[in-house]
Short mmCIF file of C-alpha atoms in Angstrom, two decimals:
data_model
loop_
_atom_site.label_atom_id
_atom_site.label_comp_id
_atom_site.label_asym_id
_atom_site.label_seq_id
_atom_site.Cartn_x
_atom_site.Cartn_y
_atom_site.Cartn_z
CA MET A 244 80.18 49.31 -5.43
CA GLN A 245 83.03 51.82 -6.06
CA ARG A 246 80.89 53.52 -8.72
CA GLU A 247 77.97 53.84 -6.34
CA HIS A 248 80.15 55.51 -3.73
CA SER A 249 81.50 57.87 -6.37
CA GLU A 250 78.05 58.74 -7.48
CA LEU A 251 76.92 59.24 -3.90
CA GLY A 252 79.96 61.57 -3.22
CA ARG A 253 79.14 63.62 -6.30
CA ARG A 254 75.54 64.09 -5.32
CA GLN A 255 76.50 64.99 -1.72
CA PHE A 256 78.94 67.63 -3.06
CA ILE A 257 76.29 69.11 -5.32
CA SER A 258 73.82 69.25 -2.44
CA ARG A 259 76.37 70.96 -0.13
CA SER A 260 77.35 73.36 -2.94
CA LEU A 261 73.61 74.34 -3.45
CA LEU A 262 73.06 74.87 0.24
CA ALA A 263 76.21 76.91 0.64
CA GLY A 264 75.48 79.03 -2.37
CA PHE A 265 71.95 79.64 -1.34
CA ALA A 266 73.00 80.82 2.09
CA ALA A 267 75.54 83.16 0.55
CA VAL A 268 73.12 84.94 -1.85
CA SER A 269 69.71 84.56 -0.28
CA ALA A 270 69.80 87.54 2.13
CA GLY A 271 69.14 91.24 1.87
CA PRO A 272 70.14 93.96 -0.62
CA LEU A 273 72.88 91.95 -2.32
CA ALA A 274 70.51 89.25 -3.39
CA ASN A 275 67.97 91.76 -4.70
CA ALA A 276 70.66 93.65 -6.65
CA ALA A 277 71.91 90.38 -8.16
CA ASP A 278 68.34 89.36 -9.15
CA ALA A 279 67.72 92.75 -10.76
CA LEU A 280 71.02 92.52 -12.73
CA MET A 281 70.20 89.09 -14.00
CA LYS A 282 66.81 90.39 -15.27
CA ASP A 283 68.58 93.19 -17.08
CA TYR A 284 71.08 90.87 -18.73
CA ARG A 285 70.28 87.34 -20.03
CA ILE A 286 73.38 85.72 -18.51
CA CYS A 287 73.58 81.99 -19.19
CA VAL A 288 76.14 79.35 -18.57
CA PHE A 289 77.96 77.34 -21.21
CA GLU A 290 77.47 73.85 -19.81
CA LYS A 291 80.45 72.14 -21.49
CA TYR A 292 82.10 71.12 -18.14
CA LEU A 293 78.87 70.23 -16.36
CA GLN A 294 77.80 67.48 -18.74
CA ASP A 295 78.33 64.61 -16.29
CA LEU A 296 75.29 65.95 -14.35
CA SER A 297 71.87 64.69 -15.08
CA TYR A 298 69.46 67.17 -16.60
CA ASP A 299 67.76 67.66 -13.19
CA GLU A 300 71.05 68.07 -11.35
CA LEU A 301 72.19 70.53 -13.95
CA ALA A 302 69.05 72.55 -13.57
CA ASP A 303 69.42 72.64 -9.80
CA VAL A 304 73.02 73.94 -10.07
CA VAL A 305 72.25 76.46 -12.72
CA ALA A 306 69.24 77.83 -10.68
CA GLU A 307 71.29 78.11 -7.47
CA LEU A 308 74.13 79.89 -9.20
CA GLY A 309 71.69 82.48 -10.48
CA PHE A 310 71.87 82.15 -14.24
CA VAL A 311 68.75 82.57 -16.36
CA GLY A 312 69.51 79.47 -18.44
CA ILE A 313 72.17 77.55 -20.27
CA GLU A 314 74.06 77.47 -23.52
CA ALA A 315 73.17 73.88 -24.16
CA THR A 316 75.56 71.60 -25.90
CA VAL A 317 73.53 69.90 -28.68
CA ARG A 318 76.39 68.51 -30.73
CA ASN A 319 78.88 65.74 -31.09
CA LYS A 320 80.06 64.73 -27.55
CA GLY A 321 77.48 67.18 -26.15
CA HIS A 322 74.94 66.77 -23.33
CA VAL A 323 72.38 66.12 -26.06
CA LEU A 324 73.64 64.11 -29.02
CA PRO A 325 72.27 65.22 -32.38
CA GLU A 326 71.13 61.75 -33.27
CA ARG A 327 69.08 61.65 -29.97
CA VAL A 328 67.81 65.20 -30.10
CA GLU A 329 64.18 64.27 -30.56
CA ASP A 330 64.28 62.11 -27.37
CA ASP A 331 66.70 64.00 -25.11
CA LEU A 332 66.36 67.75 -25.80
CA PRO A 333 62.65 67.77 -24.60
CA LYS A 334 63.89 66.17 -21.31
CA LEU A 335 66.57 68.88 -20.88
CA VAL A 336 64.12 71.65 -21.62
CA GLU A 337 61.59 70.20 -19.17
CA ALA A 338 64.15 69.91 -16.40
CA LEU A 339 65.07 73.54 -16.84
CA LYS A 340 61.48 74.79 -17.04
CA LYS A 341 60.79 73.22 -13.65
CA ARG A 342 63.32 75.65 -12.18
CA ASN A 343 62.11 78.61 -14.31
CA LEU A 344 65.16 78.31 -16.54
CA GLU A 345 65.67 78.25 -20.32
CA VAL A 346 67.89 77.05 -23.09
CA THR A 347 69.03 80.60 -23.77
CA THR A 348 70.92 79.35 -26.84
CA MET A 349 72.59 76.16 -27.87
CA ALA A 350 75.99 75.13 -29.10
CA SER A 351 75.74 73.06 -32.26
CA ASP A 352 77.75 71.64 -35.16
CA VAL A 353 75.32 73.05 -37.70
CA LEU A 354 76.82 74.58 -40.90
CA ASN A 355 74.71 73.09 -43.66
CA PRO A 356 70.99 72.99 -42.98
CA SER A 357 70.38 70.54 -45.83
CA GLU A 358 72.06 67.84 -43.80
CA PRO A 359 69.26 65.65 -42.33
CA LEU A 360 70.69 65.59 -38.83
CA SER A 361 71.27 69.39 -38.72
CA GLU A 362 67.76 70.05 -39.91
CA LYS A 363 66.37 67.65 -37.27
CA VAL A 364 68.39 69.45 -34.58
CA LEU A 365 67.04 72.84 -35.58
CA ARG A 366 63.41 71.86 -36.10
CA THR A 367 63.31 70.01 -32.78
CA ALA A 368 64.88 73.02 -30.99
CA LYS A 369 62.41 75.41 -32.57
CA SER A 370 59.45 73.25 -31.61
CA LEU A 371 60.65 73.52 -27.97
CA GLY A 372 60.85 77.25 -28.01
CA ILE A 373 64.60 77.57 -28.59
CA ASN A 374 65.19 80.45 -30.98
CA SER A 375 68.89 80.65 -31.37
CA TYR A 376 71.92 78.55 -31.76
CA ARG A 377 75.71 78.75 -32.15
CA MET A 378 76.71 77.30 -35.47
CA GLY A 379 79.88 75.42 -36.31
CA PHE A 380 83.09 76.95 -37.68
CA TYR A 381 84.31 77.64 -41.17
CA GLN A 382 88.00 76.94 -41.57
CA TYR A 383 90.58 78.17 -44.05
CA ASP A 384 93.00 76.01 -45.99
CA LEU A 385 96.09 78.02 -45.20
CA ASN A 386 97.90 76.57 -48.23
CA LYS A 387 95.51 78.42 -50.53
CA ARG A 388 94.56 82.03 -51.19
CA ILE A 389 92.12 83.36 -48.65
CA LEU A 390 89.83 85.65 -50.59
CA PRO A 391 88.61 82.94 -53.06
CA GLN A 392 87.75 80.74 -50.10
CA LEU A 393 85.52 83.51 -48.74
CA ASP A 394 83.71 83.62 -52.06
CA GLU A 395 83.04 79.88 -51.73
CA ILE A 396 81.73 80.24 -48.13
CA ARG A 397 79.43 83.18 -48.87
CA PRO A 398 76.72 81.16 -50.60
CA GLN A 399 76.74 78.72 -47.64
CA VAL A 400 76.09 81.50 -45.18
CA GLN A 401 73.35 82.84 -47.38
CA GLU A 402 71.77 79.38 -47.62
CA LEU A 403 71.79 79.07 -43.82
CA ALA A 404 70.34 82.61 -43.41
CA ALA A 405 67.46 81.70 -45.72
CA PHE A 406 66.74 78.51 -43.77
CA ASN A 407 66.78 80.37 -40.47
CA ARG A 408 64.42 83.02 -41.90
CA ASP A 409 61.86 80.46 -42.89
CA LEU A 410 62.29 78.48 -39.58
CA GLY A 411 62.31 81.60 -37.37
CA MET A 412 65.68 80.94 -35.73
CA THR A 413 68.92 82.86 -35.38
CA ALA A 414 72.38 81.38 -35.92
CA PHE A 415 75.31 82.92 -34.01
CA TYR A 416 78.82 82.67 -35.44
CA GLN A 417 81.52 82.86 -32.76
CA ASN A 418 84.81 84.56 -33.51
CA HIS A 419 87.56 82.11 -32.45
CA SER A 420 91.27 82.96 -32.38
CA ASP A 421 93.71 80.96 -34.62
CA ALA A 422 94.57 81.62 -38.24
CA LYS A 423 92.62 78.61 -39.50
CA TYR A 424 89.32 79.92 -38.30
CA VAL A 425 87.17 82.10 -40.54
CA GLY A 426 86.13 85.13 -38.40
CA ALA A 427 89.14 85.13 -36.13
CA THR A 428 89.98 88.68 -37.24
CA LEU A 429 86.27 89.56 -37.67
CA TRP A 430 86.84 91.60 -40.81
CA ASP A 431 86.20 88.53 -42.92
CA MET A 432 83.07 87.67 -41.10
CA PHE A 433 81.80 91.24 -41.36
CA GLY A 434 82.13 90.94 -45.13
CA LEU A 435 80.20 87.70 -45.22
CA LEU A 436 77.36 89.04 -42.99
CA GLN A 437 77.20 92.58 -44.44
CA ASP A 438 73.90 92.02 -46.22
CA ILE A 439 72.37 89.48 -43.88
CA PRO A 440 69.99 90.54 -41.09
CA LYS A 441 71.41 89.57 -37.64
CA ASP A 442 68.14 87.83 -36.76
CA GLN A 443 69.05 85.27 -39.38
CA VAL A 444 72.85 85.02 -38.94
CA GLY A 445 74.50 87.18 -36.35
CA LEU A 446 77.74 87.22 -34.33
CA ALA A 447 78.51 85.79 -30.91
CA PHE A 448 81.18 88.29 -30.07
CA ASP A 449 83.85 86.59 -27.92
CA ILE A 450 85.87 89.31 -26.11
CA ARG A 451 88.55 86.80 -25.10
CA HIS A 452 89.22 85.64 -28.68
CA ALA A 453 88.96 89.25 -30.06
CA THR A 454 91.60 90.41 -27.55
CA VAL A 455 93.89 87.56 -28.45
CA GLU A 456 93.75 88.48 -32.10
CA ALA A 457 93.55 92.33 -31.91
CA GLY A 458 95.50 93.15 -28.82
CA LEU A 459 94.94 96.81 -28.04
CA SER A 460 92.72 97.34 -31.04
CA TRP A 461 89.80 95.08 -30.01
CA PRO A 462 87.59 98.22 -29.63
CA VAL A 463 87.93 98.81 -33.39
CA LEU A 464 86.77 95.26 -34.20
CA TYR A 465 83.89 95.64 -31.74
CA ASP A 466 82.78 98.90 -33.35
CA VAL A 467 82.95 97.42 -36.86
CA VAL A 468 80.91 94.34 -36.14
CA LYS A 469 78.53 95.87 -33.45
CA PRO A 470 75.53 96.01 -35.84
CA HIS A 471 75.77 92.20 -36.33
CA ILE A 472 76.24 91.19 -32.68
CA GLY A 473 73.42 89.05 -31.30
CA ALA A 474 75.20 87.38 -28.34
CA LEU A 475 78.34 87.82 -26.20
CA PHE A 476 80.68 85.10 -24.98
CA VAL A 477 82.78 85.89 -21.90
CA LYS A 478 86.01 84.42 -20.66
CA ASP A 479 89.60 85.57 -20.04
CA PHE A 480 93.22 84.64 -20.89
CA GLN A 481 96.87 85.32 -20.21
CA TRP A 482 99.76 84.89 -22.59
CA ASP A 483 101.87 81.89 -21.81
CA GLY A 484 104.81 82.29 -24.12
CA ARG A 485 103.29 82.19 -27.66
CA LYS A 486 100.06 80.57 -26.46
CA ALA A 487 96.86 82.14 -25.02
CA LYS A 488 96.02 80.36 -21.79
CA HIS A 489 92.57 80.35 -20.22
CA VAL A 490 92.45 82.00 -16.75
CA PRO A 491 89.72 83.02 -14.29
CA LEU A 492 87.66 86.03 -15.34
CA GLY A 493 89.26 89.29 -14.09
CA THR A 494 92.77 87.88 -13.80
CA GLY A 495 93.82 88.12 -17.45
CA ARG A 496 94.05 90.43 -20.43
CA VAL A 497 90.34 91.09 -21.12
CA ASP A 498 89.61 94.74 -20.39
CA PRO A 499 86.70 95.50 -18.11
CA LYS A 500 86.21 98.59 -20.29
CA PHE A 501 84.46 96.33 -22.76
CA PHE A 502 81.55 95.87 -20.37
CA GLU A 503 81.26 99.62 -19.84
CA MET A 504 80.69 99.74 -23.67
CA VAL A 505 78.22 96.93 -23.52
CA LYS A 506 76.20 98.81 -20.89
CA ALA A 507 76.37 102.04 -22.86
CA ASP A 508 75.17 100.24 -26.01
CA GLY A 509 72.12 98.82 -24.17
CA PHE A 510 72.91 95.28 -25.28
CA ASN A 511 70.04 92.88 -24.43
CA GLY A 512 70.94 89.55 -26.08
CA PRO A 513 72.31 86.43 -24.48
CA ILE A 514 75.59 86.71 -22.51
CA SER A 515 77.18 83.29 -22.14
CA LEU A 516 79.76 82.80 -19.45
CA HIS A 517 82.42 80.23 -20.42
CA VAL A 518 84.74 78.60 -17.83
CA GLU A 519 87.44 76.79 -19.82
CA TYR A 520 90.54 76.99 -17.55
CA LEU A 521 89.82 73.93 -15.34
CA ASP A 522 89.26 71.49 -18.26
CA LYS A 523 89.19 68.09 -16.64
CA GLU A 524 89.45 68.99 -12.95
CA GLY A 525 85.87 67.88 -12.42
CA THR A 526 82.32 69.15 -12.05
CA GLN A 527 82.71 70.36 -8.46
CA ALA A 528 85.65 72.63 -9.35
CA ASN A 529 83.84 74.01 -12.34
CA ILE A 530 80.73 74.85 -10.28
CA GLU A 531 82.84 76.94 -7.84
CA ALA A 532 84.66 78.52 -10.74
CA LEU A 533 81.35 79.48 -12.37
CA ARG A 534 80.17 81.00 -9.06
CA ARG A 535 83.39 83.07 -8.79
CA ASP A 536 83.45 84.17 -12.46
CA LEU A 537 79.75 85.07 -12.43
CA GLN A 538 80.35 87.44 -9.49
CA VAL A 539 83.12 89.15 -11.43
CA LEU A 540 80.80 89.52 -14.48
CA ARG A 541 78.05 90.93 -12.30
CA ASN A 542 80.42 93.51 -10.84
CA TRP A 543 81.56 94.58 -14.34
CA LEU A 544 77.90 94.93 -15.55
CA SER A 545 76.63 96.68 -12.44
#
């Protein structure tokens, strides 16, 4: 009985959130301007903290917030588990289609396409019209020399590129801060991707992580890797002692100047908004955080 009350309360909150949001954005020039902006930029939502919603509930929320689609989590502990991809991913895609939404891209664990589960995930996604995915991360052994490790990784990236070419999909590699991650400084990933077309393996440029690693010189990194960028990931941070702490968009260290550059460059790939600063505070809080951060992002891109 307690679980039933909890479920009812969650559904009632979602319904109230949808109605309130609709009332806030459904009138006049502001709504028209927001609609035009979303058509110019393929802004999707990373669904990590909305995974306790059903597929239909998720689609309702995403549609009301004004995103064009989602960065779906098709991975271990994701909304779609890799071992269930053939059963569950079609259900997610169908729920989104009913609201004129898409799986704009998907977050996966894929690194080696020869693994049966990885291949099943990619072939199922492609059959459903999903053309891009975020791949997993390569990691350094910090007790060994770095450059020889890159030589070992290069053939793996080339193998993945060849698989994507044949399948007709694009992998995005996200730059993620922390010394253990290949690509944190972006120079290493630039070397790995230098001879690979970005429609086979490209970069998901994460301005938050680039700013953590590069400080004031993030524009240099952006310029270097720009030819390889296929997607943008957006979130913000503040320094908390020696650690980078997630914060609401527009309240941290990420420079709005970046989005002036994005506009000037005519970027037209997926832009995925990530809300990471609430963690386990619940679905309702994350819905409102997404609403707030999306408005900031819209303002920066307008």
